[in-house]
Amino acid sequence: MDLNIKDYIYDKLLPKVERPGRYIGTEWNSIHKALEGINIRFAFCFPDSYEVGMSHLGMKILYHLLNDQKDIYCERVFAPWPDMESLMRKEDIKLFALESRDYIQDFDFVGFTLQYEMSYTNIINMLDLAGVPKLTSQRREGDPFVVAGGPCAYNPEPLSQVIDFFMLGEGEEQMLEVMEVYRQWKVKGMKREEFLELVSKVRGVYVPSFYDVSYNEDNTIKSIMPNKEGVPEKVKKRVIKDLNKAYFPDKIIVPFIDVVHDRIMLEIFRGCTRGCRFCQAGMIYRPVRERTVEELFSIAEKLVESSGYEEISLSSLSTGDYSKLSELAEKLLSEYEKDRIGLSLPSLRIDSISLKLLQEVQKVRKTGLTFAPEAGSQRLRDVINKNVTEEDLINSVGAAFDLGYSNVKLYFMIGLPTETMEDVEGIADLGYKVMERYYQVPKNQRGKGINITISTSCFVPKPFTPFQWEPQDNIEAMREKQKHLQKMLRKKGFTYNWHDPNLSLLEAVFARGDRRLSKVLIRAWELGCKFDGWDEHFKYEAWLQAFEDCGIEPEFYALRKRELEEVLPWSHIDVGVTKKYLKSEYRKALKGETTRDCRTVCTGCGINLLEEGGVCK
């Protein structure tokens, strides 16, 4: 990019946009390298706003991991907000990386992290804005390789015509292996296709063009088979064996503007053993591996010193399940209480909260508490294997109210398999019981201004869960349940939030979709769809038009019950949890039978048979 263009972006464009801090790129701890000696340029793209992307821990880890390699320059790229995009298109300025402001079409890799299905049109838009061909079949020698990873990559098929290859599983080791393959390929001056052949041999790498999909007359999948010799029939995810030895940066970028999670995120462990049957993360991130208290304290020391943040968040799928939580919390609080550095404990299960721990945490900074009962009745909590009771919730929130807390958030889902309207009413009933417990605290001891926020999301069946075969509720049914709850929660002290069922329908389509959906994504983008996860930008009618134009019915993907033996779009992906186990859990769900936490006894999910990742403990 011409130097004058870089200056023009800074001097002329940024003063005209709503939040110029999104595009400056010179934040504290951002990395700037001279291009001399750089062999690989990697554009790490987050297909959403800067504020959302800069809150993502995975980006922070891989950004510093790649930049620790002397010959690699990794830079950040976020989806420009519509005001910035409009100026860029008007001035013919292509999508650029924040650190250098160079156009990413000249990079070696354009990599996307897939955190949410409704960010997919932003990927199409960013490629178009960058001047990179949107379809893998259109890319030629010299074009960057477009790659993707993250939780949504476990069903890569809806983006299979857009992404050159996917990296499945944990990326710290895999990413460096892919970079090494690229170095060797580049030295030899080989063809684009030859790199894809070489990289397909790296564990966890999936190249969609090397697989053929055939269909039955009823539009279900008949088979997914490799079309190239040496390509695995099943692509197995990557797992880091020892989390204590896994890379974690000692510096993180500190934004100039507020972002969603503006704090230190200390990843205490990966995986989850609870086995909630709706939860994709609980299945795909197995097995559980913990960092030691000593390792975590050492990381925290470095991050506090290098960032200046005043809050440390303990990050995991279920923080209360960390085996040394009290020891870690006490150590961190003891060290940082004097500096007024607070500790936040997200992802607490309602049966794991510790009264003593709460007392210690609130000494520095008192925040609201969040619990996720998920369902309003014990019957339905048993169906989803939540393994918590109403008594657990009341005891937990009661302990918090006794300490002066008065702000509680409760998360539920509507549309879960076997749900009845009685289960839905149980959500409101539980909310009223929580409020009743608040008023049992003596008036002179309770916190002021009770606020119970009840949020309901719409159940979306996800791949690699026991509910992957289940249909989603139709839009009318979800709206009826939401309206019913809204009427029941009109009392002062309650706030009720709900998700848009139209958006949830599309999420279900792309969560379980196949490669025929790539053309729908392109068409939806052509009709103006982008930033679909943002209410003010979501264009449901345009999406319906895109499906109609492509001759595809969204109901086929979202509302159809799958047969247990049906070939699913992700049947050629191996996350370690076996299909046999998922079927067993599905059958138990329909009977209302629960499964114990596999920290207490092995439930036979199959993850301990994975060649990488060790044995569950």
XYZ file of C-alpha atoms in Angstrom, residues 17-447:
431
model
C -16.204 7.723 11.643
C -18.130 7.075 14.830
C -15.342 5.343 16.770
C -11.894 5.924 15.235
C -10.297 3.944 18.100
C -11.424 0.806 16.303
C -8.937 1.379 13.487
C -5.868 3.061 14.986
C -3.877 -0.123 15.633
C -1.257 1.374 17.952
C -2.716 0.180 21.255
C -0.547 -0.655 24.240
C 1.240 -3.993 23.618
C 0.271 -4.151 19.940
C 3.149 -5.494 17.856
C 4.774 -3.610 14.994
C 7.485 -5.248 12.932
C 9.768 -4.064 10.160
C 8.993 -6.063 7.014
C 12.643 -6.832 6.414
C 13.178 -10.475 7.346
C 9.443 -11.277 7.408
C 8.666 -14.452 5.481
C 4.983 -14.977 6.338
C 2.278 -12.366 6.782
C -0.881 -13.493 8.563
C -4.075 -11.414 8.769
C -5.997 -12.601 11.826
C -9.571 -11.636 11.013
C -12.450 -11.447 13.446
C -15.717 -11.169 11.473
C -17.406 -8.761 13.853
C -16.783 -5.354 15.382
C -13.538 -4.392 17.095
C -15.272 -4.332 20.484
C -16.402 -7.943 20.156
C -13.196 -9.235 18.591
C -10.865 -7.622 21.097
C -12.701 -9.496 23.858
C -11.812 -12.879 22.369
C -9.112 -14.774 24.254
C -8.207 -17.068 21.352
C -7.214 -14.138 19.164
C -4.956 -12.778 21.908
C -3.194 -16.115 22.317
C -2.598 -16.800 18.610
C -1.686 -13.190 17.808
C 1.233 -13.246 20.234
C 2.125 -16.872 19.437
C 2.621 -16.063 15.758
C 4.422 -12.798 16.414
C 6.861 -14.585 18.709
C 8.158 -16.238 15.517
C 10.777 -13.909 14.050
C 9.811 -14.436 10.422
C 6.020 -14.174 10.924
C 4.063 -10.944 11.184
C 0.505 -11.424 12.435
C -1.809 -8.428 12.311
C -5.404 -7.901 13.376
C -8.372 -7.234 11.129
C -11.951 -6.605 12.250
C -15.133 -6.086 10.277
C -15.314 -2.345 9.588
C -18.482 -0.808 10.988
C -20.868 0.332 8.198
C -19.810 3.974 8.490
C -16.164 3.059 7.914
C -16.977 0.559 5.179
C -19.000 3.181 3.300
C -16.049 5.575 3.318
C -13.615 2.837 2.281
C -15.735 1.802 -0.691
C -16.291 5.410 -1.718
C -12.558 6.173 -1.577
C -11.577 2.787 -3.113
C -9.621 1.757 -0.026
C -9.383 -1.993 0.475
C -9.556 -3.851 3.775
C -6.316 -3.300 5.679
C -4.586 -4.727 8.740
C -4.545 -2.476 11.804
C -0.845 -2.571 12.646
C 0.689 -1.742 9.242
C -2.437 -0.538 7.380
C -1.294 -2.723 4.477
C -3.949 -4.311 2.292
C -4.580 -7.893 3.371
C -4.959 -9.087 -0.220
C -1.131 -9.013 -0.275
C -0.751 -11.261 2.797
C 0.065 -14.971 2.745
C -2.881 -15.964 4.948
C -6.256 -14.438 5.675
C -7.485 -16.329 8.744
C -10.955 -16.124 10.296
C -12.080 -17.312 13.705
C -15.603 -18.754 13.606
C -17.281 -18.026 16.935
C -20.871 -17.546 15.793
C -22.787 -18.729 12.733
C -24.392 -15.341 12.191
C -21.007 -13.759 11.451
C -20.643 -15.680 8.181
C -21.896 -12.904 5.886
C -19.277 -10.622 7.424
C -16.642 -13.066 6.164
C -18.010 -12.702 2.626
C -18.129 -8.931 3.019
C -14.574 -8.697 4.373
C -13.193 -10.791 1.515
C -14.994 -8.608 -1.007
C -13.760 -5.444 0.684
C -10.232 -6.873 0.678
C -10.292 -7.683 -3.036
C -9.797 -11.399 -2.309
C -11.932 -13.753 -4.454
C -14.873 -14.906 -2.357
C -14.886 -18.513 -3.554
C -11.961 -20.874 -3.170
C -12.484 -22.054 -6.766
C -11.807 -18.500 -8.003
C -8.474 -18.032 -6.222
C -5.286 -18.268 -8.236
C -1.536 -18.445 -7.665
C -0.479 -15.471 -5.532
C -3.821 -15.048 -3.793
C -3.727 -15.470 -0.013
C -4.907 -18.737 1.521
C -8.202 -18.169 3.322
C -8.316 -20.312 6.450
C -10.628 -20.668 9.456
C -10.840 -22.239 12.902
C -12.884 -21.933 16.075
C -15.925 -23.781 17.444
C -18.129 -23.264 14.374
C -15.436 -24.851 12.199
C -16.488 -28.256 13.555
C -19.267 -28.078 10.967
C -17.278 -26.428 8.195
C -19.649 -27.270 5.349
C -21.686 -24.034 4.996
C -18.386 -22.199 4.352
C -16.746 -25.023 2.378
C -16.791 -23.087 -0.899
C -15.347 -19.969 0.761
C -12.573 -21.279 3.042
C -9.510 -22.996 1.515
C -8.874 -25.076 4.613
C -10.050 -25.335 8.207
C -7.990 -25.957 11.327
C -10.009 -28.069 13.760
C -9.237 -28.149 17.463
C -6.775 -26.279 19.627
C -4.442 -24.181 17.560
C -1.288 -23.439 19.534
C 0.725 -26.373 18.141
C -1.242 -26.869 14.945
C -0.805 -23.281 13.797
C 2.983 -23.470 13.996
C 2.983 -26.771 12.100
C 0.928 -25.204 9.316
C 3.361 -22.268 9.179
C 6.289 -24.678 8.884
C 4.616 -26.498 5.985
C 4.118 -23.121 4.308
C 7.770 -22.174 4.764
C 8.903 -25.370 3.060
C 6.329 -25.011 0.279
C 7.356 -21.424 -0.367
C 11.058 -22.267 -0.581
C 10.332 -24.955 -3.173
C 8.189 -22.609 -5.272
C 5.351 -25.105 -5.513
C 1.799 -24.616 -6.788
C -1.195 -23.551 -4.708
C -2.832 -26.975 -4.987
C 0.369 -28.620 -3.759
C 0.328 -26.584 -0.553
C -3.225 -27.720 0.153
C -2.119 -31.326 -0.371
C 0.803 -30.883 2.027
C -1.184 -29.086 4.712
C -4.016 -31.658 4.590
C -1.583 -34.089 6.217
C -1.320 -31.906 9.353
C -3.504 -33.357 12.104
C -6.784 -31.437 12.316
C -6.578 -29.731 8.910
C -9.597 -30.150 6.623
C -9.511 -29.153 2.939
C -13.133 -29.214 1.675
C -12.210 -29.400 -2.008
C -10.574 -32.782 -1.343
C -13.954 -34.310 -0.409
C -17.004 -35.094 -2.548
C -20.526 -35.038 -1.154
C -23.368 -36.983 -2.769
C -27.059 -36.654 -1.940
C -30.155 -38.839 -1.765
C -33.385 -38.008 -3.576
C -34.843 -36.575 -0.357
C -31.905 -34.072 -0.160
C -30.249 -35.836 2.769
C -26.571 -36.680 2.396
C -25.695 -40.027 0.861
C -21.933 -39.962 1.416
C -18.899 -37.767 2.125
C -15.762 -39.278 0.614
C -12.183 -38.112 -0.077
C -11.432 -37.498 -3.755
C -7.660 -37.366 -3.337
C -5.255 -40.094 -2.295
C -3.713 -39.734 1.179
C -6.529 -37.580 2.570
C -8.025 -38.993 5.788
C -11.614 -40.256 5.670
C -12.130 -38.659 9.082
C -10.397 -35.467 10.161
C -9.448 -35.652 13.840
C -9.317 -32.531 15.991
C -6.145 -31.320 17.676
C -5.791 -31.380 21.447
C -3.098 -29.858 23.658
C -1.972 -32.606 26.026
C -0.523 -30.536 28.848
C -2.123 -27.144 29.377
C 0.705 -26.053 31.675
C 3.065 -26.310 28.719
C 0.699 -24.625 26.272
C 1.590 -21.171 25.044
C 0.027 -18.232 26.888
C 1.148 -14.640 26.278
C 2.709 -12.560 29.039
C 1.358 -9.406 27.383
C -2.058 -8.577 25.963
C -3.199 -5.640 23.886
C -4.973 -2.931 25.879
C -7.572 -1.149 23.697
C -7.977 2.609 23.594
C -11.764 2.251 23.714
C -14.156 0.174 25.802
C -14.667 -3.377 24.572
C -17.077 -6.090 25.693
C -14.647 -7.811 28.077
C -12.028 -5.243 29.017
C -9.951 -7.149 31.563
C -7.376 -9.881 32.041
C -8.760 -13.295 31.096
C -6.955 -16.078 32.921
C -7.728 -19.415 31.278
C -7.768 -21.832 34.200
C -8.774 -25.013 32.398
C -10.251 -26.374 29.167
C -13.065 -28.817 28.698
C -16.073 -29.711 30.802
C -17.218 -32.954 32.418
C -20.804 -32.048 33.220
C -22.333 -33.375 30.015
C -25.186 -30.908 29.434
C -26.889 -32.377 26.389
C -27.543 -29.078 24.588
C -23.995 -27.767 25.024
C -21.657 -28.092 22.064
C -18.688 -26.575 23.903
C -18.980 -29.206 26.626
C -18.494 -31.931 24.030
C -16.034 -30.491 21.519
C -13.580 -29.096 24.098
C -13.090 -32.386 25.962
C -11.011 -33.664 27.706
C -10.623 -31.520 30.827
C -7.102 -30.229 31.410
C -6.224 -27.830 34.213
C -3.444 -25.342 34.716
C -1.750 -25.446 38.107
C -2.257 -22.676 40.634
C 1.463 -21.837 40.377
C 1.308 -21.516 36.585
C -1.816 -19.376 36.710
C -0.406 -17.077 39.367
C 2.756 -16.624 37.304
C 0.697 -15.718 34.211
C -1.442 -13.315 36.235
C 1.625 -11.528 37.622
C 2.971 -10.883 34.125
C -0.370 -9.748 32.715
C -1.114 -7.373 35.605
C 2.311 -5.797 35.228
C 2.137 -5.493 31.429
C -1.499 -4.379 31.052
C -2.461 -2.239 34.043
C -5.897 -3.863 34.187
C -7.788 -3.763 37.482
C -9.811 -6.937 37.021
C -8.890 -10.576 36.522
C -11.539 -12.909 35.121
C -11.123 -16.649 35.620
C -11.974 -18.075 32.211
C -13.360 -21.568 31.534
C -16.597 -23.322 30.620
C -17.453 -23.902 34.287
C -15.180 -21.951 36.623
C -16.660 -23.480 39.775
C -15.412 -26.901 38.669
C -11.744 -25.930 38.815
C -10.322 -28.303 41.431
C -8.197 -25.635 43.159
C -10.565 -22.678 42.772
C -10.503 -21.565 46.421
C -6.710 -21.837 46.605
C -6.247 -19.865 43.391
C -8.780 -17.186 44.326
C -7.298 -16.713 47.785
C -3.791 -16.425 46.350
C -4.827 -13.833 43.769
C -6.929 -11.844 46.226
C -4.169 -11.886 48.814
C -1.705 -10.529 46.293
C -3.867 -7.911 44.592
C -6.441 -6.751 47.148
C -4.140 -3.943 48.225
C -3.984 -2.700 44.630
C -7.793 -2.828 44.300
C -7.531 -5.391 41.509
C -10.786 -7.341 41.505
C -11.547 -10.946 40.668
C -14.566 -12.033 38.637
C -15.901 -15.577 38.536
C -17.967 -16.135 35.377
C -19.472 -19.488 34.415
C -20.353 -20.485 37.967
C -22.715 -23.412 38.243
C -25.464 -22.872 40.791
C -24.342 -25.878 42.806
C -20.691 -24.876 43.016
C -20.781 -21.400 44.510
C -18.796 -20.936 47.691
C -20.036 -18.572 50.397
C -16.529 -17.980 51.697
C -15.253 -17.287 48.200
C -18.034 -14.795 47.549
C -17.191 -12.973 50.772
C -13.561 -12.650 49.736
C -14.300 -11.552 46.171
C -16.731 -8.812 47.196
C -14.135 -7.154 49.443
C -12.516 -5.604 46.371
C -15.404 -5.140 43.958
C -18.981 -6.332 44.083
C -20.525 -7.230 40.725
C -23.750 -8.912 39.726
C -23.999 -12.685 39.766
C -25.025 -14.889 36.865
C -26.539 -18.364 37.094
C -27.838 -20.648 34.364
C -30.581 -23.036 35.495
C -31.381 -23.431 31.742
C -34.853 -24.936 32.322
C -37.815 -24.063 34.531
C -38.680 -27.534 35.813
C -36.698 -30.365 37.344
C -38.109 -32.750 34.735
C -36.653 -30.703 31.897
C -33.366 -30.099 33.743
C -33.059 -33.888 33.936
C -33.765 -34.183 30.203
C -30.880 -31.821 29.423
C -28.680 -33.382 32.147
C -28.171 -30.107 33.989
C -27.876 -31.982 37.308
C -28.862 -29.033 39.472
C -31.996 -28.545 41.507
C -34.245 -25.684 42.512
C -32.815 -26.038 46.019
C -29.291 -25.543 44.631
C -30.344 -22.273 42.996
C -32.203 -20.898 46.005
C -29.317 -21.792 48.338
C -26.791 -20.140 46.025
C -28.666 -16.905 45.392
C -29.689 -16.855 49.052
C -26.051 -16.914 50.117
C -25.405 -14.015 47.744
C -28.392 -12.026 49.020
C -27.188 -12.580 52.609
C -23.916 -10.920 51.594
C -25.681 -7.858 50.217
C -25.976 -8.783 46.551
C -29.155 -7.542 44.876
C -28.421 -7.959 41.184
C -28.842 -11.485 39.806
C -29.031 -12.741 36.224
C -30.696 -16.053 35.391
C -30.237 -17.697 31.992
C -32.737 -20.151 30.503
C -33.538 -21.725 27.152
C -36.916 -22.129 25.553
C -37.709 -24.736 22.935
C -35.661 -27.511 24.528
C -36.611 -31.064 23.485
C -39.797 -32.337 25.218
C -40.570 -28.849 26.612
C -44.173 -28.046 27.534
C -45.812 -24.751 28.441
C -45.705 -25.917 32.062
C -41.901 -26.005 31.810
C -41.948 -22.470 30.424
C -44.114 -21.249 33.302
C -41.585 -22.864 35.646
C -39.062 -20.230 34.520
C -41.229 -17.441 35.914
C -42.047 -19.477 39.030
C -38.341 -19.910 39.714
C -37.797 -16.183 39.272
C -40.466 -15.416 41.876
C -38.931 -17.888 44.315
C -35.573 -16.150 43.911
C -37.236 -12.809 44.639
C -38.983 -14.300 47.674
C -35.590 -15.428 49.004
C -34.277 -11.875 48.642
C -37.066 -10.508 50.835
C -36.271 -13.084 53.528
C -33.062 -11.176 54.248
C -33.627 -8.601 57.051
C -34.256 -5.199 55.542
C -31.254 -3.589 57.234
C -28.923 -6.300 55.843
C -30.127 -6.777 52.280
C -28.728 -4.946 49.283
